[in-house]
XYZ file of N, CA and C in Angstrom:
807
model
N 19.575 13.820 8.737
C 19.926 13.296 7.554
C 18.863 13.163 6.542
N 19.168 13.123 4.998
C 18.270 13.269 3.900
C 17.790 11.838 3.110
N 16.412 11.581 2.578
C 16.702 10.377 1.783
C 17.287 10.455 0.443
N 18.008 9.591 -0.175
C 18.648 9.665 -1.064
C 17.579 9.099 -2.399
N 16.983 10.207 -3.139
C 15.294 10.032 -4.081
C 15.948 10.581 -5.584
N 15.675 9.566 -6.417
C 15.961 9.760 -7.962
C 14.658 10.292 -8.167
N 13.620 9.946 -7.309
C 11.929 10.292 -8.237
C 11.861 10.998 -7.032
N 10.739 11.740 -6.673
C 9.083 12.455 -5.615
C 9.243 11.111 -4.685
N 8.888 10.963 -3.786
C 8.299 9.866 -2.635
C 7.554 9.998 -2.155
N 6.387 10.007 -2.434
C 4.785 10.360 -1.520
C 4.668 9.169 -0.448
N 4.873 9.969 0.661
C 3.883 9.410 2.063
C 2.631 9.791 2.170
N 1.913 9.231 2.384
C 0.201 9.146 2.610
C 0.193 8.361 3.548
N -1.300 8.643 4.426
C -2.203 7.931 4.879
C -3.893 8.445 4.640
N -4.010 6.790 5.103
C -5.693 7.268 4.418
C -6.515 7.232 5.894
N -7.720 7.784 5.921
C -8.738 7.265 7.124
C -9.557 6.590 6.074
N -10.501 5.975 6.751
C -11.663 5.699 6.431
C -12.324 5.101 6.539
N -13.602 4.513 6.064
C -14.993 4.311 7.174
C -15.337 3.036 7.366
N -13.929 1.698 7.408
C -13.761 0.759 7.376
C -12.706 0.078 7.477
N -12.830 -0.874 7.632
C -11.107 -2.167 6.611
C -11.354 -3.063 6.093
N -12.443 -3.600 5.110
C -13.219 -3.736 4.217
C -12.324 -2.787 2.998
N -11.110 -3.611 2.007
C -11.186 -3.163 1.229
C -11.855 -2.490 -0.326
N -12.324 -3.898 -0.339
C -13.133 -3.830 -1.563
C -14.921 -2.439 -1.060
N -15.419 -2.431 0.175
C -16.584 -2.072 0.601
C -16.362 -0.417 0.628
N -15.114 -0.231 2.002
C -15.209 1.141 2.777
C -14.434 1.906 1.678
N -14.707 3.343 1.555
C -13.929 4.123 1.348
C -13.389 5.023 2.368
N -12.864 6.032 1.242
C -11.936 6.648 2.191
C -12.439 8.129 2.664
N -12.586 9.026 3.654
C -12.567 10.288 4.470
C -11.996 11.240 4.875
N -10.644 10.797 4.746
C -9.667 11.920 4.759
C -7.713 11.536 4.542
N -7.589 12.410 3.624
C -6.085 11.269 2.801
C -5.217 12.639 3.434
N -4.434 12.300 3.369
C -2.808 13.589 3.386
C -1.705 12.521 2.747
N -0.977 13.851 1.925
C 0.452 12.803 1.100
C 0.793 13.934 1.300
N 2.373 14.134 1.301
C 3.155 14.279 2.000
C 4.853 14.123 0.851
N 4.904 15.027 0.161
C 5.614 14.661 -1.246
C 7.288 15.006 -1.273
N 7.876 13.797 -1.132
C 9.020 14.663 -0.344
C 9.809 14.677 -2.086
N 10.723 15.873 -2.089
C 11.048 16.283 -4.096
C 12.553 15.568 -3.656
N 13.609 15.295 -4.281
C 14.500 15.210 -4.595
C 15.407 16.470 -4.185
N 15.750 17.529 -4.479
C 15.923 18.490 -4.007
C 15.707 18.905 -2.291
N 15.010 18.008 -1.299
C 14.617 18.011 -0.495
C 13.638 19.028 -0.187
N 12.666 19.287 -0.679
C 11.445 20.376 -0.866
C 10.121 19.050 -0.317
N 9.434 19.380 0.731
C 8.285 19.039 0.645
C 6.872 19.712 0.670
N 6.032 18.794 -0.137
C 4.557 19.325 -0.531
C 3.381 18.202 0.407
N 2.788 19.044 1.241
C 1.627 18.567 1.772
C 0.097 18.545 1.695
N -0.348 17.761 1.268
C -2.102 17.832 0.981
C -2.497 17.236 1.732
N -3.711 17.578 2.400
C -4.457 16.961 3.337
C -5.711 17.955 2.642
N -6.866 16.093 2.806
C -8.217 16.459 2.779
C -8.929 15.874 3.149
N -9.835 15.931 3.386
C -11.326 15.233 3.816
C -12.142 15.041 2.849
N -12.740 13.832 2.908
C -13.250 13.883 1.809
C -14.888 13.078 1.977
N -15.798 13.575 1.353
C -17.179 12.688 1.176
C -16.982 11.339 0.942
N -17.221 9.873 1.307
C -17.265 8.336 1.173
C -18.286 8.399 0.883
N -19.763 8.741 0.597
C -20.468 8.760 -0.151
C -21.473 7.592 0.424
N -21.092 7.245 1.805
C -21.666 6.361 2.102
C -21.564 6.215 3.767
N -22.393 6.378 4.555
C -22.297 6.373 6.249
C -21.125 5.608 7.210
N -19.796 6.599 7.905
C -18.748 6.057 8.686
C -19.873 5.233 10.166
N -19.201 4.380 9.913
C -20.088 3.290 10.972
C -19.606 4.518 12.376
N -20.200 4.237 13.564
C -19.508 4.930 14.724
C -18.516 4.747 15.605
N -18.337 2.990 15.675
C -17.094 2.681 16.091
C -15.678 3.041 14.916
N -16.138 3.357 13.546
C -14.864 3.598 13.185
C -14.737 5.440 13.433
N -16.040 6.359 13.507
C -15.205 7.464 14.249
C -14.797 7.736 15.298
N -14.957 6.753 16.627
C -14.791 6.696 17.840
C -13.234 6.848 17.389
N -12.549 5.751 16.676
C -10.932 5.922 16.219
C -10.066 6.926 15.402
N -10.725 7.288 14.444
C -10.085 9.172 14.161
C -10.570 10.426 14.216
N -12.054 9.991 14.817
C -12.287 11.233 14.924
C -13.420 11.955 13.908
N -13.503 11.210 12.626
C -14.388 12.034 11.930
C -15.836 11.844 11.830
N -16.522 12.156 11.616
C -17.960 12.257 11.365
C -18.964 12.357 10.092
N -20.304 11.674 10.621
C -20.156 12.151 8.872
C -20.765 14.021 8.509
N -21.147 14.613 9.897
C -21.224 16.139 9.762
C -19.942 16.664 9.236
N -18.793 16.320 9.735
C -17.266 16.648 9.676
C -17.461 16.017 7.791
N -18.100 15.721 6.863
C -17.371 15.610 5.672
C -18.763 15.346 4.154
N -20.290 15.786 5.542
C -21.224 16.395 4.174
C -20.719 17.041 3.372
N -20.235 17.969 3.606
C -19.889 19.494 2.292
C -18.419 18.565 1.260
N -17.955 18.184 2.032
C -15.916 17.627 1.316
C -16.641 17.184 0.158
N -15.406 17.219 -0.789
C -15.460 16.888 -2.111
C -15.381 15.373 -2.141
N -16.589 14.214 -3.276
C -15.776 13.011 -3.226
C -14.722 12.792 -3.938
N -14.438 11.250 -3.555
C -12.920 10.854 -4.136
C -13.037 10.848 -5.327
N -14.323 11.220 -6.680
C -14.092 10.599 -7.897
C -13.832 12.299 -8.424
N -14.662 13.162 -7.621
C -13.926 14.222 -8.052
C -12.546 15.317 -7.968
N -12.291 15.037 -7.287
C -10.629 14.861 -7.237
C -10.194 14.594 -7.607
N -9.932 12.775 -8.041
C -9.417 11.723 -8.890
C -8.259 12.222 -9.499
N -8.596 12.912 -10.881
C -7.840 13.601 -11.548
C -6.924 14.329 -11.188
N -6.847 15.562 -10.370
C -5.815 16.094 -9.994
C -4.723 15.376 -9.126
N -5.765 14.651 -8.371
C -5.299 13.659 -7.268
C -3.494 12.653 -7.858
N -4.142 11.908 -9.379
C -3.173 11.400 -10.179
C -2.163 12.564 -10.794
N -2.544 13.111 -11.002
C -1.647 14.077 -11.545
C -0.416 14.502 -10.639
N -0.859 14.803 -9.510
C -0.063 15.014 -8.144
C 0.662 13.970 -7.771
N 0.463 13.270 -8.210
C 1.199 11.764 -7.605
C 1.943 11.592 -8.750
N 1.995 11.724 -9.951
C 2.547 11.140 -11.249
C 4.320 11.782 -11.265
N 4.736 9.998 -11.342
C 6.182 9.539 -11.707
C 6.648 9.553 -10.072
N 5.367 9.396 -9.266
C 6.061 9.606 -7.920
C 6.061 8.058 -7.061
N 6.748 7.849 -6.401
C 7.212 6.503 -5.396
C 6.016 6.809 -4.338
N 5.739 5.325 -3.860
C 4.588 5.718 -2.716
C 5.041 5.061 -1.693
N 5.337 5.793 -0.037
C 5.402 5.408 0.912
C 4.810 5.577 2.168
N 4.963 4.847 3.478
C 3.398 4.609 4.218
C 4.179 3.586 5.416
N 3.100 3.507 6.224
C 3.272 2.643 7.568
C 2.140 1.802 7.595
N 2.382 0.794 6.962
C 1.421 -0.269 6.298
C 0.562 -0.203 5.838
N 1.189 0.791 4.587
C 0.702 1.092 3.651
C 0.249 -0.418 2.334
N 1.152 -1.538 2.457
C 1.157 -2.453 1.415
C -0.116 -3.299 1.445
N -0.399 -3.539 2.833
C -1.752 -4.291 2.925
C -3.143 -3.262 2.941
N -3.587 -2.270 3.388
C -4.016 -1.402 3.126
C -3.877 -0.124 2.768
N -3.096 0.639 2.934
C -4.172 2.071 2.398
C -3.994 2.239 0.292
N -2.651 1.348 -0.334
C -2.356 1.321 -1.582
C -3.601 0.499 -2.003
N -3.927 -0.600 -1.847
C -5.246 -1.471 -2.490
C -6.645 -0.163 -2.422
N -6.550 0.557 -1.032
C -8.044 0.923 -0.826
C -7.615 2.020 -2.112
N -6.453 2.183 -1.723
C -6.603 4.391 -2.743
C -6.764 3.439 -4.453
N -5.911 2.612 -4.319
C -6.043 1.910 -6.137
C -7.281 1.473 -6.241
N -8.600 1.017 -5.360
C -9.941 0.984 -5.523
C -10.006 2.069 -5.402
N -10.074 3.066 -4.722
C -10.579 4.709 -5.092
C -10.783 5.004 -6.809
N -9.535 4.886 -6.753
C -8.901 5.517 -8.344
C -9.941 4.505 -9.364
N -10.287 2.813 -9.383
C -10.820 2.649 -10.526
C -12.044 2.609 -10.081
N -12.646 2.738 -8.859
C -13.848 3.712 -9.504
C -14.058 4.745 -9.932
N -13.470 5.404 -10.041
C -12.983 6.878 -10.604
C -12.384 6.679 -12.100
N -12.596 5.241 -12.407
C -12.485 5.154 -14.477
C -10.951 5.953 -14.157
N -10.028 5.700 -13.102
C -8.881 5.879 -13.679
C -7.837 4.980 -13.061
N -7.116 4.330 -14.139
C -6.286 3.019 -13.653
C -4.951 3.808 -13.444
N -5.030 3.857 -11.985
C -4.091 3.637 -11.587
C -2.976 2.623 -11.301
N -1.792 2.787 -11.682
C -0.968 1.515 -12.146
C 0.307 1.516 -10.785
N 0.244 0.857 -9.831
C 1.565 0.928 -9.240
C 2.491 0.012 -9.288
N 2.822 -0.887 -10.613
C 3.589 -2.256 -10.959
C 5.201 -0.733 -11.248
N 4.825 -0.420 -11.525
C 6.012 0.722 -11.872
C 6.792 1.687 -10.818
N 5.858 1.674 -9.621
C 5.944 2.800 -8.683
C 7.051 1.937 -7.458
N 8.423 2.391 -6.991
C 8.443 1.618 -5.550
C 7.490 2.002 -4.490
N 7.205 1.171 -3.557
C 6.418 1.081 -2.829
C 7.657 0.920 -1.368
N 7.508 1.265 -0.952
C 8.563 1.275 0.237
C 7.148 1.720 2.227
N 7.331 0.256 2.928
C 6.780 0.124 4.078
C 8.132 0.507 5.298
N 7.702 1.459 5.956
C 8.179 1.493 7.086
C 8.097 0.396 7.949
N 6.741 -0.071 7.716
C 6.272 -0.764 9.051
C 7.009 -2.118 9.148
N 7.313 -2.350 7.577
C 7.996 -4.113 7.554
C 9.843 -3.327 8.429
N 9.639 -3.079 7.918
C 11.505 -2.332 8.263
C 11.033 -2.937 9.931
N 9.882 -1.983 10.363
C 9.832 -1.855 11.694
C 9.487 -3.330 12.436
N 8.606 -3.655 11.556
C 8.630 -5.244 12.371
C 9.903 -6.328 11.894
N 10.364 -6.322 10.957
C 11.408 -6.651 10.935
C 12.518 -6.593 12.276
N 13.155 -5.136 12.505
C 13.869 -4.840 13.102
C 13.059 -4.510 14.511
N 12.490 -4.462 14.939
C 11.752 -3.824 16.310
C 10.327 -4.557 16.998
N 9.683 -4.614 15.730
C 8.162 -5.570 16.100
C 6.993 -4.474 17.443
N 6.597 -3.235 16.113
C 6.657 -1.924 17.581
C 5.064 -1.401 16.643
N 4.371 -0.765 16.960
C 3.194 0.114 16.777
C 4.030 1.800 15.468
N 3.136 2.034 15.190
C 3.753 3.147 14.556
C 3.991 4.198 15.597
N 3.120 4.268 16.832
C 3.178 5.251 18.140
C 4.184 4.984 18.355
N 4.676 3.589 18.519
C 6.408 3.101 19.286
C 6.859 3.500 18.547
N 6.791 3.461 17.487
C 7.807 3.147 16.080
C 8.508 5.075 16.648
N 7.206 5.964 16.173
C 8.049 7.188 16.289
C 8.850 7.218 17.434
N 8.540 7.098 18.816
C 8.961 7.454 19.997
C 10.197 6.659 19.990
N 10.453 5.981 19.447
C 11.518 4.388 19.319
C 12.659 5.208 18.613
N 12.313 5.508 17.479
C 13.125 6.347 16.374
C 13.575 7.375 16.858
N 12.680 8.229 16.853
C 12.382 9.955 16.627
C 12.693 10.531 17.898
N 12.299 9.448 19.737
C 12.248 9.891 20.790
C 11.159 11.150 21.034
N 9.744 11.067 20.560
C 9.000 12.309 20.073
C 7.628 11.006 20.662
N 6.327 12.099 21.297
C 5.279 11.208 21.663
C 4.362 11.895 20.170
N 3.492 10.503 19.724
C 2.853 10.818 18.465
C 1.528 12.199 18.962
N 1.618 12.749 18.447
C 0.098 13.621 18.795
C -0.706 13.336 17.692
N -1.869 13.243 18.130
C -2.588 13.008 17.193
C -2.981 12.129 16.254
N -2.255 11.276 16.537
C -2.337 9.477 16.567
C -3.937 9.028 15.913
N -3.624 8.694 14.493
C -5.054 8.336 13.906
C -5.468 9.503 13.179
N -5.013 10.788 12.955
C -5.056 11.778 12.274
C -4.390 11.134 10.732
N -4.629 11.659 9.810
C -3.913 11.277 8.325
C -3.033 11.836 8.417
N -2.862 13.282 8.997
C -1.583 14.519 8.640
C -0.816 13.733 9.283
N -1.194 13.647 10.936
C -0.311 13.786 11.634
C 0.062 11.948 11.561
N -0.164 11.474 11.314
C 0.703 9.791 10.882
C 0.927 9.253 9.668
N 1.274 10.778 9.106
C 2.010 10.808 7.476
C 3.286 11.560 7.280
N 3.150 12.715 8.522
C 4.640 13.433 8.936
C 4.600 12.238 9.616
N 4.746 11.705 10.634
C 5.683 10.755 11.625
C 5.879 9.832 10.687
N 5.567 8.757 9.687
C 6.328 7.743 9.019
C 6.850 8.546 8.228
N 7.206 9.893 7.372
C 8.402 10.158 6.882
C 9.250 10.321 7.548
N 9.249 11.001 8.855
C 10.330 10.995 10.007
C 10.948 9.583 10.394
N 10.113 8.425 10.523
C 10.137 7.023 11.068
C 11.001 6.673 9.867
N 10.813 7.135 8.502
C 11.592 6.041 7.861
C 13.444 6.501 7.633
N 12.952 8.187 7.717
C 14.726 8.638 8.005
C 15.585 8.520 8.325
N 14.832 8.227 9.995
C 15.840 7.902 11.332
C 15.838 6.179 11.532
N 15.118 5.409 10.080
C 15.634 3.809 10.138
C 17.113 3.929 9.235
N 16.709 4.534 8.196
C 17.790 4.666 7.369
C 18.758 4.892 8.019
N 18.881 5.419 8.749
C 20.450 6.346 9.363
C 20.381 5.548 10.490
N 20.001 4.789 10.824
C 19.755 3.875 12.561
C 20.434 2.714 11.572
N 20.238 1.712 10.784
C 20.461 0.738 9.864
C 21.389 0.618 8.962
N 21.473 1.844 8.211
C 22.144 1.316 6.734
C 23.278 0.757 6.871
N 23.078 -0.244 5.805
C 24.291 -1.073 6.048
C 24.520 -2.500 6.418
N 22.707 -2.471 7.497
C 22.790 -3.663 8.238
C 21.917 -4.631 7.479
N 22.217 -5.598 7.586
C 21.435 -6.945 6.600
C 20.307 -7.201 7.690
N 18.987 -7.215 6.831
C 17.357 -7.627 7.507
C 17.084 -9.035 7.263
N 16.894 -9.501 8.309
C 16.195 -10.966 8.337
C 15.163 -11.222 8.455
N 14.262 -12.962 8.263
C 13.350 -12.832 7.984
C 13.046 -13.751 9.635
N 11.583 -13.918 9.735
C 11.318 -14.520 11.126
C 12.535 -16.224 11.084
N 12.498 -16.485 10.075
C 12.992 -17.863 10.056
C 14.616 -17.759 9.960
N 15.413 -16.069 10.102
C 16.816 -16.071 10.066
C 16.920 -16.024 8.998
N 16.549 -15.803 7.637
C 17.158 -15.803 7.004
C 17.060 -14.474 5.528
N 18.311 -14.324 5.708
C 18.911 -12.834 4.828
C 18.183 -12.287 4.119
N 17.391 -10.993 4.067
C 16.394 -10.475 2.958
C 17.218 -9.889 2.106
N 18.120 -9.015 2.916
C 18.714 -8.119 2.301
C 19.683 -7.035 3.053
N 19.985 -5.650 2.487
C 20.922 -5.053 3.379
C 20.176 -3.349 3.250
N 19.937 -2.914 4.277
C 18.629 -1.756 3.623
C 19.821 -0.909 3.937
N 19.822 0.576 2.962
C 21.092 1.400 2.581
C 19.776 2.165 2.220
N 20.344 3.805 1.698
C 19.606 5.028 1.439
C 19.318 4.640 -0.182
N 18.530 4.182 -0.727
C 18.129 3.710 -2.135
C 17.201 3.683 -2.027
N 16.475 4.037 -2.735
C 14.445 3.624 -2.349
C 14.138 2.752 -3.598
N 15.008 2.173 -4.153
C 14.892 0.746 -5.458
C 15.273 -0.165 -4.116
N 16.611 -0.106 -3.355
C 16.365 -1.339 -2.368
C 15.390 -1.708 -1.211
N 15.287 -0.394 -0.643
C 14.035 -0.518 0.024
C 12.709 -0.974 -0.229
N 12.246 -0.553 -1.781
C 10.990 -1.356 -2.334
C 11.390 -2.895 -2.232
N 12.752 -3.213 -2.613
C 13.098 -4.712 -2.955
C 12.918 -5.106 -1.405
N 13.450 -4.632 -0.403
C 13.284 -4.856 1.201
C 11.536 -4.937 1.307
N 10.688 -4.593 1.269
C 9.721 -3.930 1.798
C 8.063 -4.832 0.695
N 8.139 -4.562 -0.580
C 7.407 -4.958 -1.166
C 6.935 -5.730 -2.812
N 8.520 -6.155 -2.995
C 8.815 -6.861 -4.680
C 8.188 -7.895 -4.480
N 7.849 -9.095 -3.545
C 7.016 -10.097 -3.946
C 5.562 -10.061 -4.407
N 5.399 -8.750 -3.915
C 3.599 -8.660 -4.457
C 2.887 -8.585 -5.948
N 2.154 -9.503 -5.940
C 1.478 -9.409 -7.620
C 0.339 -8.488 -7.729
N -0.455 -8.701 -6.784
C -1.850 -7.780 -6.547
C -0.978 -7.525 -4.689
N -2.031 -5.954 -4.662
C -2.082 -5.123 -3.467
C -2.366 -5.691 -2.708
N -3.455 -6.198 -2.471
C -4.102 -6.664 -1.462
C -2.967 -8.519 -0.570
N -2.567 -8.610 -1.765
C -1.644 -10.127 -1.477
C -2.223 -10.976 -1.406
N -3.106 -11.151 -2.591
C -3.504 -12.782 -2.823
C -2.613 -13.540 -3.794
N -2.337 -12.764 -4.452
C -1.009 -13.266 -5.567
C 0.238 -12.705 -5.197
N 0.849 -13.539 -4.803
C 2.334 -13.119 -5.377
C 3.363 -13.913 -5.510
N 4.959 -13.224 -5.709
C 5.707 -14.134 -6.871
C 6.599 -14.870 -5.484
N 6.550 -16.463 -5.707
C 7.795 -17.098 -5.190
C 8.882 -16.980 -5.238
N 9.825 -17.738 -4.690
C 11.722 -17.831 -4.392
C 12.364 -17.475 -6.248
N 11.271 -18.384 -7.117
C 11.521 -18.464 -8.077
C 11.052 -17.597 -9.453
N 10.024 -16.518 -8.479
C 10.140 -15.399 -9.519
C 8.559 -16.086 -9.949
N 7.556 -17.022 -9.739
C 6.470 -17.725 -10.194
C 5.162 -16.821 -8.845
N 4.204 -16.137 -10.234
C 3.212 -15.876 -9.239
C 1.932 -17.001 -8.842
N 2.031 -16.656 -7.670
C 1.728 -18.273 -6.795
C 0.126 -17.383 -6.170
N -0.746 -17.836 -5.708
C -1.430 -17.845 -4.613
C -1.114 -17.956 -3.344
N -2.015 -17.132 -2.743
C -1.188 -16.789 -1.218
C -2.286 -16.677 -0.492
N -3.240 -17.950 -0.914
C -4.968 -18.108 0.026
C -5.489 -19.215 0.070
N -6.231 -19.632 0.708
C -6.907 -20.720 -0.077
C -6.356 -22.231 -0.537
N -7.282 -22.924 -0.712
C -6.877 -24.028 -1.276
C -5.594 -24.375 -1.632
N -5.416 -23.381 -2.458
C -4.462 -23.515 -3.645
C -3.361 -22.152 -3.266
N -3.224 -22.217 -1.811
C -1.939 -21.213 -1.406
C -0.568 -22.065 -1.508
N 0.389 -21.289 -2.529
C 1.880 -21.844 -2.990
C 2.152 -22.324 -4.100
N 0.489 -22.443 -5.124
C 0.577 -23.181 -6.177
C 0.191 -21.903 -7.566
N 1.321 -22.563 -8.405
C 1.199 -21.266 -9.498
C 0.094 -21.455 -9.811
N -0.692 -19.621 -10.544
C -1.345 -19.233 -10.547
C -2.147 -19.768 -11.964
N -1.149 -19.950 -12.918
C -1.552 -20.478 -14.081
C -1.581 -21.672 -13.989
N -0.758 -22.813 -13.459
C -1.562 -24.119 -13.029
C -2.811 -24.201 -12.407
N -3.206 -23.720 -11.981
C -4.220 -23.252 -11.297
C -5.631 -23.081 -12.338
N -5.558 -22.242 -12.795
C -6.372 -21.983 -13.692
C -6.567 -22.560 -14.765
N -4.967 -23.571 -15.655
C -5.646 -24.440 -16.172
C -6.306 -25.478 -15.505
N -6.299 -26.102 -14.700
C -6.921 -27.137 -13.865
C -8.206 -27.429 -13.499
N -8.525 -26.201 -12.860
C -9.420 -26.229 -12.463
C -10.013 -24.519 -12.673
N -10.989 -24.643 -13.786
C -11.346 -24.460 -14.779
C -12.461 -23.080 -13.365
N -13.051 -23.554 -12.731
C -14.282 -22.595 -12.410
C -13.372 -21.904 -10.742
N -12.568 -22.013 -10.501
C -11.355 -21.179 -9.864
C -11.391 -19.600 -10.314
N -10.921 -19.318 -11.652
C -11.379 -18.111 -12.266
C -12.443 -17.070 -12.103
N -13.345 -18.343 -12.313
C -14.994 -17.438 -12.187
C -15.326 -16.991 -11.184
N -14.733 -18.044 -9.685
C -15.601 -18.189 -8.324
C -14.965 -17.113 -8.067
N -13.643 -16.331 -8.129
C -13.239 -15.028 -7.609
C -13.357 -13.893 -8.273
N -13.801 -14.002 -9.421
C -14.362 -13.099 -10.115
C -15.618 -12.489 -9.594
N -16.060 -14.112 -9.304
C -17.471 -13.277 -8.699
C -17.666 -13.315 -7.725
N -16.806 -13.401 -6.478
C -16.617 -12.965 -5.068
C -16.338 -11.631 -4.736
N -16.017 -11.489 -3.293
C -15.636 -10.364 -3.072
C -14.299 -9.927 -2.732
N -13.743 -10.142 -3.626
C -11.798 -10.129 -3.749
C -12.037 -8.213 -4.413
N -10.963 -7.507 -3.919
C -10.640 -6.218 -5.177
C -10.464 -6.378 -6.243
N -11.203 -5.084 -6.485
C -10.754 -5.117 -8.433
C -9.660 -5.027 -8.712
N -8.574 -4.654 -8.288
C -7.468 -4.811 -8.393
C -6.636 -6.006 -8.561
N -6.998 -7.238 -7.578
C -7.074 -8.357 -7.420
C -7.729 -9.196 -8.720
N -8.907 -9.266 -9.244
C -9.338 -9.484 -10.155
C -8.725 -8.931 -11.658
N -8.252 -7.811 -11.665
C -7.569 -7.271 -12.580
C -6.085 -8.294 -12.916
N -5.155 -8.309 -11.601
C -4.140 -8.724 -12.036
C -4.365 -10.385 -12.274
N -5.246 -11.174 -11.922
C -5.618 -12.615 -12.119
C -6.432 -12.682 -13.175
N -7.135 -11.320 -13.715
C -7.338 -11.295 -15.537
C -6.312 -10.868 -16.684
N -5.009 -10.822 -16.195
C -4.148 -10.156 -16.873
C -3.565 -11.669 -17.028
N -2.737 -12.564 -16.176
C -2.290 -13.782 -15.791
C -2.969 -14.758 -17.009
N -4.315 -14.482 -16.779
C -4.952 -15.607 -17.113
C -5.258 -15.199 -18.778
N -5.167 -14.437 -19.610
C -5.475 -14.016 -21.090
C -3.834 -14.128 -21.146
N -2.657 -13.714 -20.160
C -1.568 -14.184 -21.403
C -1.205 -15.314 -21.363
N -1.326 -16.266 -20.519
C -1.304 -17.462 -20.577
C -2.163 -17.718 -21.705
N -3.039 -17.675 -21.756
C -4.308 -18.003 -23.294
C -3.426 -17.626 -24.169
N -2.907 -16.291 -24.259
C -2.314 -15.422 -25.567
C -1.024 -16.467 -25.852
N -0.062 -17.501 -24.949
C 1.294 -18.052 -24.583
C 0.616 -19.309 -25.142
N -0.531 -20.100 -25.161
C -0.486 -21.550 -25.554
C -1.161 -21.318 -27.148
N -1.663 -19.909 -27.412
C -2.065 -20.083 -28.966
C -1.631 -20.758 -30.275
């Protein structure tokens, strides 16, 4: 089957120097651009992260400092990559909590405001975990009946995720998704807007520090103010904003927090 697309849908996967969104860097990226007419365009490239790759990380994805010493930096390809992704929605496996935030951080370091708020974000892992509770390798075996060769390689993982999402839609189309408490979330359809709503519509920032509650209000999703309105916290706890801005939070989180603060300041003028 084919996915019903209104916009190009770019499946992607990143290999990095580690798992810290604010500190670590991309060492390999792979994008598979699925077009509404059924055409696919694949771009895979190793990246010089400009920082050493820890040995324990290289042991996982097989990329060592020697492999990327002559590779381009992310900053040097950022403009062409942003152009390639222009007008496209994004999809992948576990991209919401890691790959998308890391990608946005890299763009921000390159002085490119890669805003994903107008894009649909579709995470096949969320559908899989809600329905089957497995990993990408198991998902590929379960949905596609294939062994994932080259797992933890960016291109292999990206192409596998494309196949997994197609198989998920084919298997579950018309079925109701439930959360862990048995509450109805929505119905799976071959529609990227609906899949976006099911997998990522409550996010305010990409790291998940700020989310929308059931009333559509932006609330904190961590720490002592978890579940509380961001606007109310910022108005009552004057030092909390400064603490977050000075803390080790992603630039995207700080940007969204500042937008809420400024919006509230203008509203109260």
